[in-house]
């Protein structure tokens, strides 16, 4: 898609057209990214378009529309959800738990329709997503209401939370969009997102979610959409509700129409002619279950033809034309042989059950997480107990319950440690937290993890600096902060076991090379709580330099896309900690230069920073940014004393005022173009 330069119109008109253009562009790129998995632009370019729209809407609040991508996250917390009555009740499905019951379903249908047992029926097979059913209402193509299933008749209005799902269009695109389209689908969390949420919870001393479904439910039922926005929920649509202006002849036809309009559909959906093909799909999915990036708890088989569906009709709570084929739960019974205390990167001490190894759906399980001591007490888990363990989306399985009837009286309870099992520091339990933490700053697991993270591929990418060498650096006492890595000598490295000249040279070269990593990676490498790779990149883009980031206020931080209060607070706390600043300084002194990518050395704007504000009519914000970056400068979002130029378009507001107040040079659009000079 091309961006157009709009000329010869009033700034207000330009702004209106540009805002509309940006919304369509952003929706288009969302579809490329989330649905087609084939993005046309980089994240940074997407962010720049997004920010441009945000700034336009700031200047012209009357331009904001409810389907604007900037409105995905509302800012007000609800007291409670209001209720929504579904136009058509949301039914549930009858279950089958094995191939025999699936074949019975097929025979039941044939009997009802008066077909012979050998006449094949055309089905559609789908994975049964293990999440929560929702109904989405699109009126004239715009998402207006989203509700939970509730009791099937009445659910809760969770529109604000559903809007935060980035893969879901706020406005449908394409041809033949119906006046009314209700679609049902399943909201779920990917395993990766679930594990990240639990890691964060653990770091914050909160009780983790037991499985992705509960995490998705907890996230969807948040009264504050800002919290939901930080939980990357997904949705797959699977059934029509009430419609007006849409006529689907089959389930396949429904899927292809809604996918064309931009709605997310599971790519594993497959037609099956005859029940044996549907049974094969069930077996196949059970095999694939372990390698899917989300949890499924079975498959769903539906009669493809809508006409035949109508003929079959429904019973009181479920349709006759579909069946849920459930997988057996991934559970096993085993014995807790011991309970260990494991110290994590942030000092949280987690009890871990050592189990008598047992196989659960093809995987041998020898450990289970017990989460925390509250959980142990609640379930009364003791060493020697016979327990039910379940694999439920987590890397490590969990103990579901104790089989108390199997106790012999010899079982021993496990208490939290008073001293850290790793470093001997005192252990504390922070008020309101369920976690027990080691507060020792130099506690080896915490420090080891932070170096591993620093050197890892997405961070400073120090090739060859793996677990083995880090272990030796620590035991030889050669590093007490990550900055020390940049002061290691060849002699230091030669003290390592099995170290040769060549290896030492390679390692020193890798450390030296890492000094040139860009700012995004450097920020990520610092290991600031809640700052992942993507957030680090956004921060680098938005602030342009480490100095700017260090000085950024809480308000400036929360104004960045995807950065909420917790993340902003965590960044401030990190930079307000003296020890951290000292470590950073020492790295910079050693020659680490975390710069923003794409800088042209020796360009006319090298070292200069620009802020663009107001409605620009001669060029777009993207184009301006590229012009600046091509000449080695940076375009940043907020005005400070360090800003060199503010380029103000029509109706520039607070940023212009701030520039004047700080004595920053203000340029008109024409003056800026003069400064850029003739293009090469
Ligand atoms: S069809 C009348 N398709 O399973 C059609 N349901 O046990 C009703 N589910 O409440 C649902 N994946 O929450 C359908 N591909 C899929 C599904 C699916 C998950 C859930 C849904 C439903 C429950 C029924």
XYZ file of C-alpha atoms in Angstrom, residues 354-665:
312
model
C 10.527 -34.348 42.400
C 8.303 -37.116 41.095
C 8.696 -40.781 40.481
C 9.033 -40.502 36.660
C 5.755 -41.139 34.870
C 4.658 -40.869 31.248
C 1.871 -38.475 30.306
C 0.812 -38.507 26.621
C 4.270 -39.464 25.403
C 6.326 -37.205 27.674
C 8.179 -38.451 30.748
C 7.437 -36.235 33.715
C 9.810 -36.147 36.674
C 9.117 -32.718 38.162
C 6.054 -30.668 38.904
C 5.809 -27.069 39.963
C 4.051 -26.474 43.258
C 3.964 -22.701 42.567
C 4.272 -21.486 46.178
C 3.788 -22.545 49.778
C 0.220 -21.256 49.956
C -0.621 -23.669 47.176
C 1.141 -26.518 48.995
C -0.810 -25.759 52.148
C -4.098 -25.458 50.267
C -3.672 -28.807 48.555
C -1.865 -30.255 51.578
C 0.903 -31.763 49.450
C 3.475 -33.744 51.455
C 6.677 -35.582 50.592
C 5.703 -39.203 49.974
C 2.165 -38.383 48.805
C 0.528 -40.090 45.857
C -0.705 -37.319 43.581
C -2.475 -36.628 40.285
C -0.265 -34.574 37.956
C -1.480 -32.796 34.850
C 0.229 -31.187 31.880
C -1.800 -28.089 31.196
C -0.021 -25.686 28.914
C 2.889 -25.178 31.216
C 6.417 -26.332 30.492
C 6.443 -27.977 33.886
C 3.345 -29.958 34.872
C 1.323 -29.186 37.975
C -0.007 -31.273 40.856
C -3.802 -31.319 40.613
C -4.627 -33.095 43.863
C -3.408 -35.483 46.529
C -4.898 -38.953 46.788
C -5.146 -38.802 50.587
C -6.613 -42.301 50.766
C -3.176 -43.576 49.687
C -1.399 -42.079 52.706
C 0.428 -44.365 55.084
C 1.219 -41.787 57.778
C 4.914 -41.423 56.898
C 4.358 -38.406 54.593
C 6.289 -35.273 55.553
C 5.113 -31.658 55.068
C 7.486 -29.181 53.380
C 8.040 -25.734 54.871
C 9.469 -22.627 53.183
C 13.220 -22.204 53.782
C 14.460 -19.509 56.156
C 17.729 -19.095 54.276
C 18.268 -19.074 50.526
C 19.428 -22.537 49.465
C 21.832 -20.903 46.998
C 23.520 -18.060 48.846
C 22.427 -18.348 52.456
C 20.873 -14.850 52.536
C 17.777 -14.311 54.605
C 14.546 -15.123 52.834
C 11.602 -12.738 53.053
C 7.949 -12.923 52.348
C 6.695 -9.578 51.143
C 3.282 -8.504 52.426
C 0.466 -9.275 49.955
C 2.738 -11.557 47.956
C 2.435 -15.306 47.948
C 6.079 -15.671 46.933
C 9.069 -16.189 49.160
C 12.131 -14.294 47.943
C 15.870 -14.296 48.436
C 16.938 -10.676 48.717
C 20.657 -11.358 48.195
C 21.703 -9.112 45.319
C 24.661 -11.271 44.427
C 22.703 -14.502 44.782
C 24.272 -16.674 42.073
C 21.102 -17.782 40.238
C 19.925 -14.208 39.996
C 23.259 -12.945 38.804
C 23.914 -15.902 36.535
C 20.529 -15.442 34.884
C 21.115 -11.741 34.354
C 24.458 -12.372 32.591
C 22.945 -15.157 30.492
C 20.172 -12.804 29.506
C 22.623 -9.978 28.750
C 24.721 -12.192 26.448
C 21.747 -13.921 24.791
C 20.971 -13.701 21.097
C 18.141 -11.164 21.238
C 20.150 -8.981 23.629
C 23.898 -8.215 23.259
C 24.428 -11.451 21.316
C 27.881 -12.333 22.670
C 28.559 -15.481 20.705
C 30.220 -18.244 22.676
C 29.450 -16.773 26.103
C 27.220 -19.585 27.242
C 26.294 -21.192 30.521
C 29.644 -23.021 30.902
C 31.807 -19.907 30.676
C 29.451 -17.799 32.754
C 29.645 -20.430 35.465
C 33.450 -20.135 35.440
C 33.420 -16.322 35.356
C 31.340 -16.445 38.507
C 33.287 -19.105 40.336
C 36.610 -17.366 39.536
C 35.091 -14.128 40.842
C 35.929 -12.325 37.592
C 32.645 -10.475 37.227
C 30.427 -8.800 39.748
C 28.285 -6.927 37.221
C 27.664 -7.245 33.480
C 29.957 -4.237 32.934
C 32.913 -6.336 34.081
C 32.561 -8.387 30.892
C 34.019 -5.436 28.984
C 37.105 -5.331 31.220
C 38.115 -8.994 30.864
C 41.645 -9.592 29.639
C 43.084 -12.521 27.691
C 44.853 -13.593 30.894
C 41.524 -13.688 32.723
C 40.031 -15.939 30.076
C 43.065 -18.230 30.018
C 42.217 -19.151 33.623
C 39.147 -21.032 32.324
C 39.155 -24.768 32.047
C 39.685 -26.024 28.516
C 40.452 -22.589 27.151
C 42.809 -22.236 24.205
C 44.320 -19.217 22.482
C 41.896 -19.316 19.602
C 38.823 -19.687 21.779
C 39.965 -16.813 24.000
C 40.493 -14.605 20.931
C 37.048 -15.491 19.609
C 35.395 -14.738 22.920
C 37.223 -11.410 23.289
C 36.240 -10.508 19.725
C 32.601 -11.431 20.421
C 32.597 -9.224 23.522
C 34.204 -6.399 21.543
C 31.655 -6.766 18.716
C 28.769 -6.581 21.124
C 29.746 -2.993 21.965
C 28.085 -1.946 18.694
C 24.646 -3.411 19.405
C 21.807 -1.022 18.820
C 19.915 0.761 21.538
C 16.885 -1.562 21.480
C 18.995 -4.633 22.179
C 20.958 -2.795 24.841
C 17.791 -1.761 26.676
C 16.496 -5.330 26.451
C 19.854 -6.664 27.685
C 19.624 -4.581 30.863
C 16.976 -7.018 32.077
C 14.575 -4.349 33.335
C 11.567 -6.115 34.769
C 8.647 -6.241 32.316
C 10.755 -4.888 29.434
C 10.801 -7.560 26.748
C 12.352 -7.377 23.324
C 9.471 -5.570 21.694
C 9.038 -3.018 24.448
C 12.778 -2.336 24.385
C 12.566 -1.639 20.650
C 9.635 0.730 21.123
C 11.560 2.561 23.824
C 14.615 2.902 21.595
C 12.478 4.240 18.736
C 10.595 6.650 20.936
C 13.486 8.086 22.899
C 16.334 7.799 20.422
C 19.088 7.686 23.029
C 19.922 6.130 26.353
C 20.175 9.579 27.898
C 16.650 10.467 26.839
C 15.311 7.203 28.168
C 17.122 7.610 31.460
C 15.482 10.997 31.930
C 12.028 10.041 30.641
C 9.255 10.790 33.102
C 6.571 8.313 34.043
C 4.069 10.315 31.940
C 6.322 10.274 28.902
C 6.789 6.536 29.287
C 3.104 5.667 29.529
C 2.405 7.729 26.427
C 4.318 5.140 24.367
C 2.266 2.446 22.673
C 2.148 -0.837 24.582
C 3.644 0.682 27.732
C 1.369 0.648 30.734
C 1.791 1.876 34.278
C 3.551 -1.240 35.599
C 6.158 -1.208 32.842
C 6.679 2.548 33.117
C 7.115 2.286 36.865
C 9.552 -0.556 36.490
C 11.664 1.458 34.017
C 11.712 4.446 36.352
C 12.678 2.265 39.318
C 15.496 0.748 37.278
C 16.996 4.105 36.320
C 16.431 5.561 39.774
C 18.616 2.837 41.241
C 22.104 4.277 41.614
C 23.887 0.942 41.244
C 22.283 0.421 37.849
C 23.402 3.791 36.533
C 26.939 3.041 37.711
C 26.955 -0.260 35.804
C 25.700 1.496 32.652
C 28.335 4.245 32.969
C 31.066 1.645 33.303
C 29.879 -0.038 30.121
C 29.803 3.238 28.204
C 33.309 4.032 29.467
C 34.450 0.691 28.108
C 33.215 1.766 24.667
C 29.724 0.306 24.520
C 27.774 2.585 22.152
C 24.096 1.711 22.046
C 22.887 3.790 19.092
C 19.617 3.894 17.212
C 19.730 1.959 13.942
C 19.867 3.541 10.509
C 21.968 6.514 11.549
C 24.068 7.887 8.780
C 27.461 8.861 10.083
C 28.559 12.243 8.850
C 25.055 13.279 7.670
C 23.966 16.891 7.895
C 21.867 16.185 10.995
C 24.271 13.923 12.865
C 23.578 14.242 16.567
C 20.543 16.478 15.983
C 17.111 15.621 17.239
C 13.818 16.758 15.718
C 10.260 16.821 16.979
C 7.407 17.120 14.474
C 4.158 18.532 15.757
C 0.875 19.857 14.469
C -0.792 18.964 11.184
C 1.877 18.621 8.534
C 0.757 19.360 4.994
C 3.934 19.214 2.907
C 4.998 15.757 4.026
C 3.873 12.986 6.336
C 5.483 12.304 9.662
C 7.001 9.121 8.246
C 8.536 10.943 5.358
C 9.922 13.594 7.695
C 11.404 10.973 9.959
C 13.076 9.248 7.042
C 14.500 12.553 5.787
C 15.968 13.219 9.228
C 17.314 9.716 9.741
C 18.863 9.639 6.274
C 20.973 12.569 7.362
C 22.004 10.935 10.613
C 19.504 12.721 12.884
C 16.731 11.353 15.058
C 13.027 12.126 15.160
C 11.685 11.873 18.700
C 8.256 12.155 20.247
C 8.689 14.680 23.009
C 10.330 18.072 23.416
C 13.122 18.536 25.946
C 16.077 20.895 26.426
C 18.099 18.485 24.321
C 15.793 18.799 21.301
C 17.504 20.719 18.507
C 14.537 21.544 16.290
C 10.778 21.522 16.581
C 9.044 21.512 13.210
C 5.556 22.897 13.707
C 2.691 22.413 11.283
C -0.717 24.065 11.486
C -2.393 24.212 14.883
C 0.585 22.888 16.780
C -0.211 22.779 20.470
C 1.575 21.958 23.687
C 4.816 20.776 22.098
C 5.225 24.081 20.301
C 4.563 25.945 23.535
C 7.132 23.830 25.332
C 9.704 24.440 22.578
C 9.233 28.195 22.923
C 9.486 27.944 26.692
C 12.751 25.984 26.459
C 14.157 28.182 23.699
C 14.323 25.337 21.170
C 14.566 26.440 17.512
